């Protein structure tokens, strides 16, 4: 990201990367509160799509416990430092194992409750993606073969960024609520596991505003959901005797669903 907040085009070395383009839900400085954020311990870099509750109180509590030294007011720092502390408790020796990472992620999910997030982190030679137990925020992953024949894994908050990067829509699947996906560049392995079972509570605003209409999330077409909501709104208002026309809009002008209703007295 450029200093003025715009996004440039870069060619960078390496085989893993994280990008983040959503506006911050906490903090206001476009530079210091920008994601991803990082910790030198374990070489973690992390970004998330979501909102962590009680940020100020949680940061104060961690400061009192001498476990958090925030570099910004971005709420993803709570996820980062909670995960870092859990990894420190789980680690035995050498490189972190998948089981150690899964235990640490589960501890983080349990310690930061009633929050909405889809988080992605680079930890040593692994890409780690995890979703809040209620599945409030969508999270998908996709696969495709690289030019060298090795499998490429991509993660995003909706399917559109992956299809733009030439991932086939059929290869894109949801990370389940309370789930974690771990991809290792060392041996090109992938593991997906649901750590916490709970009843999903998906955010309807993702379907009616945030997501692109061409995306598929939670196994559902965003465009079809918006169309169905428009038709349902028409039926409800028509039943009440209103003579109105509803127009549901989204960030994309391609997705405008007009509810056509017969005139009512």
Tab-separated table of N, CA, C and O in Angstrom, residues 42 84-104 124 126:
chain	number	residue	atom	x	y	z
A	42	UNK	N	8.314	-15.782	16.664
A	42	UNK	CA	7.800	-16.761	15.702
A	42	UNK	C	7.676	-16.183	14.293
A	42	UNK	O	7.198	-16.858	13.393
A	84	UNK	N	0.228	-15.446	19.663
A	84	UNK	CA	1.660	-15.518	19.987
A	84	UNK	C	1.881	-16.101	21.380
A	84	UNK	O	2.726	-16.997	21.562
A	85	UNK	N	1.108	-15.620	22.365
A	85	UNK	CA	1.247	-16.132	23.731
A	85	UNK	C	0.877	-17.607	23.815
A	85	UNK	O	1.525	-18.393	24.520
A	86	UNK	N	-0.169	-18.001	23.079
A	86	UNK	CA	-0.580	-19.404	23.088
A	86	UNK	C	0.459	-20.292	22.415
A	86	UNK	O	0.724	-21.411	22.871
A	87	UNK	N	1.059	-19.796	21.343
A	87	UNK	CA	2.116	-20.565	20.671
A	87	UNK	C	3.313	-20.758	21.594
A	87	UNK	O	3.939	-21.825	21.611
A	88	UNK	N	3.637	-19.735	22.360
A	88	UNK	CA	4.763	-19.816	23.285
A	88	UNK	C	4.535	-20.900	24.336
A	88	UNK	O	5.454	-21.619	24.721
A	89	UNK	N	3.283	-21.044	24.780
A	89	UNK	CA	2.957	-22.063	25.777
A	89	UNK	C	2.944	-23.461	25.167
A	89	UNK	O	3.233	-24.448	25.841
A	90	UNK	N	2.581	-23.560	23.888
A	90	UNK	CA	2.456	-24.864	23.227
A	90	UNK	C	3.781	-25.393	22.695
A	90	UNK	O	3.997	-26.604	22.637
A	91	UNK	N	4.675	-24.490	22.304
A	91	UNK	CA	5.892	-24.881	21.602
A	91	UNK	C	6.782	-25.774	22.469
A	91	UNK	O	6.998	-25.509	23.647
A	92	UNK	N	7.272	-26.838	21.876
A	92	UNK	CA	8.196	-27.727	22.577
A	92	UNK	C	9.631	-27.456	22.136
A	92	UNK	O	10.453	-27.002	22.901
A	93	UNK	N	9.923	-27.675	20.861
A	93	UNK	CA	11.269	-27.380	20.361
A	93	UNK	C	11.233	-27.319	18.827
A	93	UNK	O	10.343	-27.874	18.188
A	94	UNK	N	12.220	-26.631	18.277
A	94	UNK	CA	12.346	-26.552	16.824
A	94	UNK	C	11.174	-25.845	16.172
A	94	UNK	O	10.539	-24.956	16.755
A	95	UNK	N	10.865	-26.264	14.936
A	95	UNK	CA	9.759	-25.685	14.197
A	95	UNK	C	8.424	-26.051	14.846
A	95	UNK	O	8.259	-27.144	15.387
A	96	UNK	N	7.488	-25.124	14.797
A	96	UNK	CA	6.163	-25.391	15.327
A	96	UNK	C	5.486	-26.499	14.523
A	96	UNK	O	5.556	-26.520	13.294
A	97	UNK	N	4.823	-27.406	15.208
A	97	UNK	CA	4.085	-28.462	14.533
A	97	UNK	C	2.656	-28.000	14.276
A	97	UNK	O	2.165	-27.042	14.897
A	98	UNK	N	1.958	-28.708	13.388
A	98	UNK	CA	0.562	-28.371	13.121
A	98	UNK	C	-0.299	-28.525	14.368
A	98	UNK	O	-1.204	-27.712	14.613
A	99	UNK	N	-0.049	-29.544	15.174
A	99	UNK	CA	-0.832	-29.735	16.392
A	99	UNK	C	-0.618	-28.603	17.380
A	99	UNK	O	-1.564	-28.159	18.050
A	100	UNK	N	0.616	-28.130	17.490
A	100	UNK	CA	0.884	-26.999	18.380
A	100	UNK	C	0.157	-25.754	17.894
A	100	UNK	O	-0.408	-24.989	18.693
A	101	UNK	N	0.154	-25.536	16.599
A	101	UNK	CA	-0.541	-24.374	16.038
A	101	UNK	C	-2.044	-24.498	16.242
A	101	UNK	O	-2.721	-23.533	16.629
A	102	UNK	N	-2.601	-25.691	16.009
A	102	UNK	CA	-4.045	-25.885	16.190
A	102	UNK	C	-4.455	-25.650	17.643
A	102	UNK	O	-5.492	-25.028	17.905
A	103	UNK	N	-3.665	-26.148	18.584
A	103	UNK	CA	-3.984	-25.919	19.998
A	103	UNK	C	-3.940	-24.437	20.334
A	103	UNK	O	-4.797	-23.931	21.080
A	104	UNK	N	-2.961	-23.724	19.783
A	104	UNK	CA	-2.832	-22.288	20.048
A	104	UNK	C	-3.991	-21.514	19.428
A	104	UNK	O	-4.522	-20.576	20.034
A	124	UNK	N	6.284	-18.803	10.634
A	124	UNK	CA	7.445	-19.562	10.168
A	124	UNK	C	7.249	-19.946	8.695
A	124	UNK	O	7.112	-19.076	7.843
A	126	UNK	N	4.642	-21.593	7.461
A	126	UNK	CA	3.256	-22.021	7.286
A	126	UNK	C	2.324	-20.823	7.092
A	126	UNK	O	2.567	-19.743	7.636
